[in-house]
């Protein structure tokens, strides 16, 4: 059974109960289901991805966890329902902060505005610090005010704004944080 990382015990009373777990093969289906929403995917290509993308994505996260001790974990609410992912991974593109560890989150629409992203990202920062990481970045679409707000709550600073290759006129903020 995948390790469940129970963060509810360390969360302030005003924060949601949640758990993080290494993504399972079944989580590919759950991620596909909860991200099958144009609003959720607005800053991630604009439309839901095919199921095969999530199979590869969850497999890659299991490899990251085995090799590094962290990944983009499946985020479960207090009832054990999958509401998205939060965690860290090496930046996966040939542009931007190549070689950096990126923290990130993506939540199902019903989970927005409930504190999950910030609370789970804080837990992520503790876990990557414990794994020996001393600096993280968050790459956020410049139009994504909700995610920009999460980076601010985490104490991250804007390091630069970059054009996004292949997306005419789109730009991405790189936020950074020393751990």
PDB file of N, CA, C and O in Angstrom, residues 7-76:
ATOM      1  N   UNK A   7      -0.926  14.826   7.153  1.00  0.00           N
ATOM      2  CA  UNK A   7      -0.541  16.156   7.591  1.00  0.00           C
ATOM      3  C   UNK A   7      -1.599  16.787   8.487  1.00  0.00           C
ATOM      4  O   UNK A   7      -1.391  17.860   9.019  1.00  0.00           O
ATOM      5  N   UNK A   8      -2.718  16.127   8.688  1.00  0.00           N
ATOM      6  CA  UNK A   8      -3.797  16.722   9.470  1.00  0.00           C
ATOM      7  C   UNK A   8      -3.353  17.032  10.886  1.00  0.00           C
ATOM      8  O   UNK A   8      -3.770  18.026  11.473  1.00  0.00           O
ATOM      9  N   UNK A   9      -2.494  16.214  11.459  1.00  0.00           N
ATOM     10  CA  UNK A   9      -2.083  16.409  12.848  1.00  0.00           C
ATOM     11  C   UNK A   9      -1.259  17.670  13.044  1.00  0.00           C
ATOM     12  O   UNK A   9      -1.208  18.201  14.147  1.00  0.00           O
ATOM     13  N   UNK A  10      -0.623  18.168  11.987  1.00  0.00           N
ATOM     14  CA  UNK A  10       0.225  19.350  12.129  1.00  0.00           C
ATOM     15  C   UNK A  10      -0.433  20.612  11.598  1.00  0.00           C
ATOM     16  O   UNK A  10       0.171  21.668  11.631  1.00  0.00           O
ATOM     17  N   UNK A  11      -1.661  20.510  11.121  1.00  0.00           N
ATOM     18  CA  UNK A  11      -2.331  21.664  10.548  1.00  0.00           C
ATOM     19  C   UNK A  11      -3.040  22.471  11.628  1.00  0.00           C
ATOM     20  O   UNK A  11      -3.638  21.900  12.536  1.00  0.00           O
ATOM     21  N   UNK A  12      -2.988  23.796  11.537  1.00  0.00           N
ATOM     22  CA  UNK A  12      -3.786  24.624  12.443  1.00  0.00           C
ATOM     23  C   UNK A  12      -5.269  24.291  12.285  1.00  0.00           C
ATOM     24  O   UNK A  12      -5.699  23.799  11.243  1.00  0.00           O
ATOM     25  N   UNK A  13      -6.042  24.583  13.310  1.00  0.00           N
ATOM     26  CA  UNK A  13      -7.461  24.244  13.305  1.00  0.00           C
ATOM     27  C   UNK A  13      -8.216  24.882  12.141  1.00  0.00           C
ATOM     28  O   UNK A  13      -9.215  24.341  11.688  1.00  0.00           O
ATOM     29  N   UNK A  14      -7.731  26.033  11.623  1.00  0.00           N
ATOM     30  CA  UNK A  14      -8.439  26.701  10.525  1.00  0.00           C
ATOM     31  C   UNK A  14      -8.020  26.191   9.149  1.00  0.00           C
ATOM     32  O   UNK A  14      -8.454  26.715   8.137  1.00  0.00           O
ATOM     33  N   UNK A  15      -7.199  25.172   9.102  1.00  0.00           N
ATOM     34  CA  UNK A  15      -6.755  24.591   7.832  1.00  0.00           C
ATOM     35  C   UNK A  15      -7.431  23.250   7.614  1.00  0.00           C
ATOM     36  O   UNK A  15      -7.756  22.552   8.562  1.00  0.00           O
ATOM     37  N   UNK A  16      -7.603  22.869   6.359  1.00  0.00           N
ATOM     38  CA  UNK A  16      -8.303  21.605   6.086  1.00  0.00           C
ATOM     39  C   UNK A  16      -7.462  20.392   6.457  1.00  0.00           C
ATOM     40  O   UNK A  16      -6.231  20.422   6.383  1.00  0.00           O
ATOM     41  N   UNK A  17      -8.142  19.336   6.844  1.00  0.00           N
ATOM     42  CA  UNK A  17      -7.471  18.052   7.034  1.00  0.00           C
ATOM     43  C   UNK A  17      -7.181  17.483   5.652  1.00  0.00           C
ATOM     44  O   UNK A  17      -8.024  17.549   4.754  1.00  0.00           O
ATOM     45  N   UNK A  18      -5.988  16.942   5.481  1.00  0.00           N
ATOM     46  CA  UNK A  18      -5.638  16.352   4.197  1.00  0.00           C
ATOM     47  C   UNK A  18      -4.564  15.314   4.401  1.00  0.00           C
ATOM     48  O   UNK A  18      -3.930  15.251   5.456  1.00  0.00           O
ATOM     49  N   UNK A  19      -4.359  14.502   3.375  1.00  0.00           N
ATOM     50  CA  UNK A  19      -3.265  13.543   3.339  1.00  0.00           C
ATOM     51  C   UNK A  19      -2.609  13.628   1.974  1.00  0.00           C
ATOM     52  O   UNK A  19      -3.261  13.943   0.981  1.00  0.00           O
ATOM     53  N   UNK A  20      -1.328  13.336   1.950  1.00  0.00           N
ATOM     54  CA  UNK A  20      -0.572  13.246   0.704  1.00  0.00           C
ATOM     55  C   UNK A  20      -0.115  11.803   0.568  1.00  0.00           C
ATOM     56  O   UNK A  20       0.312  11.204   1.554  1.00  0.00           O
ATOM     57  N   UNK A  21      -0.193  11.262  -0.639  1.00  0.00           N
ATOM     58  CA  UNK A  21       0.331   9.915  -0.862  1.00  0.00           C
ATOM     59  C   UNK A  21       1.038   9.873  -2.205  1.00  0.00           C
ATOM     60  O   UNK A  21       0.713  10.635  -3.125  1.00  0.00           O
ATOM     61  N   UNK A  22       1.981   8.966  -2.309  1.00  0.00           N
ATOM     62  CA  UNK A  22       2.644   8.723  -3.582  1.00  0.00           C
ATOM     63  C   UNK A  22       1.555   8.255  -4.557  1.00  0.00           C
ATOM     64  O   UNK A  22       0.752   7.382  -4.216  1.00  0.00           O
ATOM     65  N   UNK A  23       1.496   8.833  -5.751  1.00  0.00           N
ATOM     66  CA  UNK A  23       0.431   8.455  -6.687  1.00  0.00           C
ATOM     67  C   UNK A  23       0.460   6.967  -7.028  1.00  0.00           C
ATOM     68  O   UNK A  23       1.517   6.400  -7.287  1.00  0.00           O
ATOM     69  N   UNK A  24      -0.696   6.372  -7.013  1.00  0.00           N
ATOM     70  CA  UNK A  24      -0.861   4.974  -7.398  1.00  0.00           C
ATOM     71  C   UNK A  24      -1.239   4.904  -8.876  1.00  0.00           C
ATOM     72  O   UNK A  24      -1.565   5.926  -9.485  1.00  0.00           O
ATOM     73  N   UNK A  25      -1.237   3.701  -9.418  1.00  0.00           N
ATOM     74  CA  UNK A  25      -1.699   3.538 -10.798  1.00  0.00           C
ATOM     75  C   UNK A  25      -3.157   3.982 -10.915  1.00  0.00           C
ATOM     76  O   UNK A  25      -3.542   4.588 -11.910  1.00  0.00           O
ATOM     77  N   UNK A  26      -3.951   3.709  -9.890  1.00  0.00           N
ATOM     78  CA  UNK A  26      -5.359   4.096  -9.897  1.00  0.00           C
ATOM     79  C   UNK A  26      -5.527   5.613  -9.879  1.00  0.00           C
ATOM     80  O   UNK A  26      -6.545   6.143 -10.336  1.00  0.00           O
ATOM     81  N   UNK A  27      -4.546   6.332  -9.320  1.00  0.00           N
ATOM     82  CA  UNK A  27      -4.649   7.789  -9.264  1.00  0.00           C
ATOM     83  C   UNK A  27      -4.635   8.425 -10.639  1.00  0.00           C
ATOM     84  O   UNK A  27      -5.137   9.540 -10.815  1.00  0.00           O
ATOM     85  N   UNK A  28      -4.087   7.738 -11.638  1.00  0.00           N
ATOM     86  CA  UNK A  28      -4.153   8.275 -13.007  1.00  0.00           C
ATOM     87  C   UNK A  28      -5.614   8.490 -13.395  1.00  0.00           C
ATOM     88  O   UNK A  28      -5.963   9.521 -13.980  1.00  0.00           O
ATOM     89  N   UNK A  29      -6.476   7.541 -13.042  1.00  0.00           N
ATOM     90  CA  UNK A  29      -7.908   7.677 -13.346  1.00  0.00           C
ATOM     91  C   UNK A  29      -8.532   8.802 -12.530  1.00  0.00           C
ATOM     92  O   UNK A  29      -9.340   9.576 -13.047  1.00  0.00           O
ATOM     93  N   UNK A  30      -8.154   8.888 -11.251  1.00  0.00           N
ATOM     94  CA  UNK A  30      -8.711   9.935 -10.386  1.00  0.00           C
ATOM     95  C   UNK A  30      -8.280  11.314 -10.868  1.00  0.00           C
ATOM     96  O   UNK A  30      -9.103  12.241 -10.920  1.00  0.00           O
ATOM     97  N   UNK A  31      -6.992  11.488 -11.201  1.00  0.00           N
ATOM     98  CA  UNK A  31      -6.519  12.782 -11.688  1.00  0.00           C
ATOM     99  C   UNK A  31      -7.239  13.145 -12.989  1.00  0.00           C
ATOM    100  O   UNK A  31      -7.640  14.287 -13.179  1.00  0.00           O
ATOM    101  N   UNK A  32      -7.372  12.170 -13.877  1.00  0.00           N
ATOM    102  CA  UNK A  32      -8.078  12.415 -15.139  1.00  0.00           C
ATOM    103  C   UNK A  32      -9.502  12.892 -14.868  1.00  0.00           C
ATOM    104  O   UNK A  32      -9.983  13.841 -15.496  1.00  0.00           O
ATOM    105  N   UNK A  33     -10.166  12.273 -13.914  1.00  0.00           N
ATOM    106  CA  UNK A  33     -11.549  12.631 -13.579  1.00  0.00           C
ATOM    107  C   UNK A  33     -11.628  14.025 -12.952  1.00  0.00           C
ATOM    108  O   UNK A  33     -12.409  14.856 -13.386  1.00  0.00           O
ATOM    109  N   UNK A  34     -10.800  14.307 -11.930  1.00  0.00           N
ATOM    110  CA  UNK A  34     -10.947  15.588 -11.218  1.00  0.00           C
ATOM    111  C   UNK A  34     -10.409  16.771 -12.022  1.00  0.00           C
ATOM    112  O   UNK A  34     -10.808  17.905 -11.769  1.00  0.00           O
ATOM    113  N   UNK A  35      -9.525  16.504 -12.999  1.00  0.00           N
ATOM    114  CA  UNK A  35      -9.006  17.589 -13.836  1.00  0.00           C
ATOM    115  C   UNK A  35      -9.746  17.712 -15.171  1.00  0.00           C
ATOM    116  O   UNK A  35      -9.347  18.489 -16.035  1.00  0.00           O
ATOM    117  N   UNK A  36     -10.824  16.961 -15.336  1.00  0.00           N
ATOM    118  CA  UNK A  36     -11.627  17.022 -16.555  1.00  0.00           C
ATOM    119  C   UNK A  36     -12.577  18.214 -16.465  1.00  0.00           C
ATOM    120  O   UNK A  36     -13.795  18.074 -16.373  1.00  0.00           O
ATOM    121  N   UNK A  37     -11.979  19.404 -16.465  1.00  0.00           N
ATOM    122  CA  UNK A  37     -12.719  20.639 -16.228  1.00  0.00           C
ATOM    123  C   UNK A  37     -11.948  21.774 -16.895  1.00  0.00           C
ATOM    124  O   UNK A  37     -10.758  21.968 -16.612  1.00  0.00           O
ATOM    125  N   UNK A  38     -12.603  22.498 -17.770  1.00  0.00           N
ATOM    126  CA  UNK A  38     -11.931  23.575 -18.509  1.00  0.00           C
ATOM    127  C   UNK A  38     -11.374  24.648 -17.574  1.00  0.00           C
ATOM    128  O   UNK A  38     -10.301  25.199 -17.837  1.00  0.00           O
ATOM    129  N   UNK A  39     -12.075  24.955 -16.483  1.00  0.00           N
ATOM    130  CA  UNK A  39     -11.562  25.957 -15.528  1.00  0.00           C
ATOM    131  C   UNK A  39     -10.275  25.484 -14.870  1.00  0.00           C
ATOM    132  O   UNK A  39      -9.334  26.249 -14.705  1.00  0.00           O
ATOM    133  N   UNK A  40     -10.238  24.224 -14.467  1.00  0.00           N
ATOM    134  CA  UNK A  40      -9.044  23.663 -13.827  1.00  0.00           C
ATOM    135  C   UNK A  40      -7.870  23.701 -14.803  1.00  0.00           C
ATOM    136  O   UNK A  40      -6.731  23.989 -14.418  1.00  0.00           O
ATOM    137  N   UNK A  41      -8.139  23.427 -16.073  1.00  0.00           N
ATOM    138  CA  UNK A  41      -7.080  23.321 -17.064  1.00  0.00           C
ATOM    139  C   UNK A  41      -6.787  24.636 -17.789  1.00  0.00           C
ATOM    140  O   UNK A  41      -5.951  24.669 -18.687  1.00  0.00           O
ATOM    141  N   UNK A  42      -7.424  25.718 -17.376  1.00  0.00           N
ATOM    142  CA  UNK A  42      -7.259  27.008 -18.051  1.00  0.00           C
ATOM    143  C   UNK A  42      -5.794  27.386 -18.245  1.00  0.00           C
ATOM    144  O   UNK A  42      -5.409  27.883 -19.304  1.00  0.00           O
ATOM    145  N   UNK A  43      -4.964  27.171 -17.256  1.00  0.00           N
ATOM    146  CA  UNK A  43      -3.557  27.565 -17.336  1.00  0.00           C
ATOM    147  C   UNK A  43      -2.635  26.376 -17.635  1.00  0.00           C
ATOM    148  O   UNK A  43      -1.428  26.469 -17.473  1.00  0.00           O
ATOM    149  N   UNK A  44      -3.226  25.257 -18.050  1.00  0.00           N
ATOM    150  CA  UNK A  44      -2.467  24.036 -18.354  1.00  0.00           C
ATOM    151  C   UNK A  44      -2.870  23.513 -19.727  1.00  0.00           C
ATOM    152  O   UNK A  44      -3.190  22.334 -19.880  1.00  0.00           O
ATOM    153  N   UNK A  45      -2.912  24.391 -20.692  1.00  0.00           N
ATOM    154  CA  UNK A  45      -3.250  23.991 -22.051  1.00  0.00           C
ATOM    155  C   UNK A  45      -4.692  24.232 -22.443  1.00  0.00           C
ATOM    156  O   UNK A  45      -5.052  24.058 -23.593  1.00  0.00           O
ATOM    157  N   UNK A  46      -5.540  24.561 -21.464  1.00  0.00           N
ATOM    158  CA  UNK A  46      -6.904  24.949 -21.773  1.00  0.00           C
ATOM    159  C   UNK A  46      -7.928  23.844 -21.904  1.00  0.00           C
ATOM    160  O   UNK A  46      -9.119  24.101 -21.924  1.00  0.00           O
ATOM    161  N   UNK A  47      -7.476  22.607 -22.003  1.00  0.00           N
ATOM    162  CA  UNK A  47      -8.439  21.513 -22.111  1.00  0.00           C
ATOM    163  C   UNK A  47      -7.892  20.300 -21.370  1.00  0.00           C
ATOM    164  O   UNK A  47      -6.683  20.168 -21.177  1.00  0.00           O
ATOM    165  N   UNK A  48      -8.789  19.403 -20.945  1.00  0.00           N
ATOM    166  CA  UNK A  48      -8.354  18.214 -20.220  1.00  0.00           C
ATOM    167  C   UNK A  48      -7.405  17.354 -21.049  1.00  0.00           C
ATOM    168  O   UNK A  48      -7.517  17.284 -22.267  1.00  0.00           O
ATOM    169  N   UNK A  49      -6.479  16.719 -20.363  1.00  0.00           N
ATOM    170  CA  UNK A  49      -5.518  15.827 -21.018  1.00  0.00           C
ATOM    171  C   UNK A  49      -6.116  14.432 -21.159  1.00  0.00           C
ATOM    172  O   UNK A  49      -7.053  14.052 -20.447  1.00  0.00           O
ATOM    173  N   UNK A  50      -5.565  13.672 -22.077  1.00  0.00           N
ATOM    174  CA  UNK A  50      -5.966  12.282 -22.274  1.00  0.00           C
ATOM    175  C   UNK A  50      -5.541  11.448 -21.065  1.00  0.00           C
ATOM    176  O   UNK A  50      -4.562  11.772 -20.387  1.00  0.00           O
ATOM    177  N   UNK A  51      -6.231  10.360 -20.830  1.00  0.00           N
ATOM    178  CA  UNK A  51      -5.919   9.468 -19.716  1.00  0.00           C
ATOM    179  C   UNK A  51      -4.468   8.982 -19.773  1.00  0.00           C
ATOM    180  O   UNK A  51      -3.799   8.880 -18.742  1.00  0.00           O
ATOM    181  N   UNK A  52      -3.959   8.716 -20.973  1.00  0.00           N
ATOM    182  CA  UNK A  52      -2.581   8.221 -21.110  1.00  0.00           C
ATOM    183  C   UNK A  52      -1.563   9.201 -20.529  1.00  0.00           C
ATOM    184  O   UNK A  52      -0.522   8.791 -20.003  1.00  0.00           O
ATOM    185  N   UNK A  53      -1.861  10.493 -20.599  1.00  0.00           N
ATOM    186  CA  UNK A  53      -0.972  11.512 -20.028  1.00  0.00           C
ATOM    187  C   UNK A  53      -0.862  11.307 -18.522  1.00  0.00           C
ATOM    188  O   UNK A  53       0.225  11.393 -17.946  1.00  0.00           O
ATOM    189  N   UNK A  54      -1.973  11.009 -17.870  1.00  0.00           N
ATOM    190  CA  UNK A  54      -1.960  10.818 -16.419  1.00  0.00           C
ATOM    191  C   UNK A  54      -1.308   9.502 -16.015  1.00  0.00           C
ATOM    192  O   UNK A  54      -0.695   9.415 -14.947  1.00  0.00           O
ATOM    193  N   UNK A  55      -1.415   8.477 -16.869  1.00  0.00           N
ATOM    194  CA  UNK A  55      -0.694   7.227 -16.579  1.00  0.00           C
ATOM    195  C   UNK A  55       0.814   7.498 -16.564  1.00  0.00           C
ATOM    196  O   UNK A  55       1.516   7.069 -15.642  1.00  0.00           O
ATOM    197  N   UNK A  56       1.306   8.213 -17.577  1.00  0.00           N
ATOM    198  CA  UNK A  56       2.738   8.530 -17.629  1.00  0.00           C
ATOM    199  C   UNK A  56       3.122   9.454 -16.476  1.00  0.00           C
ATOM    200  O   UNK A  56       4.167   9.272 -15.844  1.00  0.00           O
ATOM    201  N   UNK A  57       2.304  10.429 -16.202  1.00  0.00           N
ATOM    202  CA  UNK A  57       2.578  11.428 -15.167  1.00  0.00           C
ATOM    203  C   UNK A  57       2.662  10.793 -13.781  1.00  0.00           C
ATOM    204  O   UNK A  57       3.594  11.055 -13.018  1.00  0.00           O
ATOM    205  N   UNK A  58       1.705   9.929 -13.445  1.00  0.00           N
ATOM    206  CA  UNK A  58       1.749   9.283 -12.128  1.00  0.00           C
ATOM    207  C   UNK A  58       2.937   8.324 -12.033  1.00  0.00           C
ATOM    208  O   UNK A  58       3.576   8.236 -10.981  1.00  0.00           O
ATOM    209  N   UNK A  59       3.263   7.625 -13.124  1.00  0.00           N
ATOM    210  CA  UNK A  59       4.432   6.739 -13.118  1.00  0.00           C
ATOM    211  C   UNK A  59       5.711   7.542 -12.893  1.00  0.00           C
ATOM    212  O   UNK A  59       6.592   7.130 -12.122  1.00  0.00           O
ATOM    213  N   UNK A  60       5.813   8.693 -13.556  1.00  0.00           N
ATOM    214  CA  UNK A  60       6.987   9.552 -13.367  1.00  0.00           C
ATOM    215  C   UNK A  60       7.095  10.014 -11.920  1.00  0.00           C
ATOM    216  O   UNK A  60       8.181  10.069 -11.341  1.00  0.00           O
ATOM    217  N   UNK A  61       5.964  10.321 -11.292  1.00  0.00           N
ATOM    218  CA  UNK A  61       5.993  10.774  -9.899  1.00  0.00           C
ATOM    219  C   UNK A  61       6.426   9.643  -8.962  1.00  0.00           C
ATOM    220  O   UNK A  61       7.161   9.872  -8.000  1.00  0.00           O
ATOM    221  N   UNK A  62       6.022   8.418  -9.234  1.00  0.00           N
ATOM    222  CA  UNK A  62       6.483   7.289  -8.422  1.00  0.00           C
ATOM    223  C   UNK A  62       7.999   7.132  -8.536  1.00  0.00           C
ATOM    224  O   UNK A  62       8.679   6.860  -7.539  1.00  0.00           O
ATOM    225  N   UNK A  63       8.538   7.350  -9.743  1.00  0.00           N
ATOM    226  CA  UNK A  63       9.997   7.293  -9.916  1.00  0.00           C
ATOM    227  C   UNK A  63      10.682   8.410  -9.133  1.00  0.00           C
ATOM    228  O   UNK A  63      11.696   8.177  -8.470  1.00  0.00           O
ATOM    229  N   UNK A  64      10.131   9.629  -9.202  1.00  0.00           N
ATOM    230  CA  UNK A  64      10.719  10.738  -8.445  1.00  0.00           C
ATOM    231  C   UNK A  64      10.745  10.418  -6.962  1.00  0.00           C
ATOM    232  O   UNK A  64      11.742  10.658  -6.279  1.00  0.00           O
ATOM    233  N   UNK A  65       9.650   9.876  -6.445  1.00  0.00           N
ATOM    234  CA  UNK A  65       9.606   9.563  -5.022  1.00  0.00           C
ATOM    235  C   UNK A  65      10.653   8.515  -4.665  1.00  0.00           C
ATOM    236  O   UNK A  65      11.356   8.650  -3.657  1.00  0.00           O
ATOM    237  N   UNK A  66      10.785   7.478  -5.489  1.00  0.00           N
ATOM    238  CA  UNK A  66      11.766   6.419  -5.224  1.00  0.00           C
ATOM    239  C   UNK A  66      13.192   6.948  -5.285  1.00  0.00           C
ATOM    240  O   UNK A  66      14.046   6.556  -4.481  1.00  0.00           O
ATOM    241  N   UNK A  67      13.462   7.856  -6.215  1.00  0.00           N
ATOM    242  CA  UNK A  67      14.823   8.367  -6.404  1.00  0.00           C
ATOM    243  C   UNK A  67      15.171   9.544  -5.507  1.00  0.00           C
ATOM    244  O   UNK A  67      16.324   9.720  -5.128  1.00  0.00           O
ATOM    245  N   UNK A  68      14.194  10.390  -5.175  1.00  0.00           N
ATOM    246  CA  UNK A  68      14.472  11.652  -4.496  1.00  0.00           C
ATOM    247  C   UNK A  68      13.808  11.791  -3.132  1.00  0.00           C
ATOM    248  O   UNK A  68      14.149  12.686  -2.372  1.00  0.00           O
ATOM    249  N   UNK A  69      12.787  10.981  -2.878  1.00  0.00           N
ATOM    250  CA  UNK A  69      12.061  11.093  -1.622  1.00  0.00           C
ATOM    251  C   UNK A  69      10.931  12.107  -1.654  1.00  0.00           C
ATOM    252  O   UNK A  69      10.319  12.388  -0.630  1.00  0.00           O
ATOM    253  N   UNK A  70      10.643  12.637  -2.824  1.00  0.00           N
ATOM    254  CA  UNK A  70       9.507  13.546  -2.988  1.00  0.00           C
ATOM    255  C   UNK A  70       9.019  13.474  -4.423  1.00  0.00           C
ATOM    256  O   UNK A  70       9.718  12.983  -5.308  1.00  0.00           O
ATOM    257  N   UNK A  71       7.789  13.960  -4.614  1.00  0.00           N
ATOM    258  CA  UNK A  71       7.153  13.942  -5.933  1.00  0.00           C
ATOM    259  C   UNK A  71       5.939  14.854  -5.861  1.00  0.00           C
ATOM    260  O   UNK A  71       5.723  15.531  -4.854  1.00  0.00           O
ATOM    261  N   UNK A  72       5.159  14.865  -6.907  1.00  0.00           N
ATOM    262  CA  UNK A  72       3.842  15.491  -6.855  1.00  0.00           C
ATOM    263  C   UNK A  72       2.909  14.430  -6.286  1.00  0.00           C
ATOM    264  O   UNK A  72       2.559  13.467  -6.960  1.00  0.00           O
ATOM    265  N   UNK A  73       2.595  14.583  -5.002  1.00  0.00           N
ATOM    266  CA  UNK A  73       1.779  13.601  -4.300  1.00  0.00           C
ATOM    267  C   UNK A  73       0.305  13.786  -4.615  1.00  0.00           C
ATOM    268  O   UNK A  73      -0.163  14.910  -4.825  1.00  0.00           O
ATOM    269  N   UNK A  74      -0.432  12.703  -4.568  1.00  0.00           N
ATOM    270  CA  UNK A  74      -1.885  12.779  -4.647  1.00  0.00           C
ATOM    271  C   UNK A  74      -2.380  13.430  -3.362  1.00  0.00           C
ATOM    272  O   UNK A  74      -1.974  13.052  -2.265  1.00  0.00           O
ATOM    273  N   UNK A  75      -3.247  14.422  -3.516  1.00  0.00           N
ATOM    274  CA  UNK A  75      -3.822  15.150  -2.389  1.00  0.00           C
ATOM    275  C   UNK A  75      -5.225  14.611  -2.131  1.00  0.00           C
ATOM    276  O   UNK A  75      -6.068  14.609  -3.025  1.00  0.00           O
ATOM    277  N   UNK A  76      -5.416  14.123  -0.895  1.00  0.00           N
ATOM    278  CA  UNK A  76      -6.714  13.597  -0.484  1.00  0.00           C
ATOM    279  C   UNK A  76      -7.300  14.496   0.588  1.00  0.00           C
ATOM    280  O   UNK A  76      -6.571  14.969   1.473  1.00  0.00           O
TER     281      UNK A  76
END
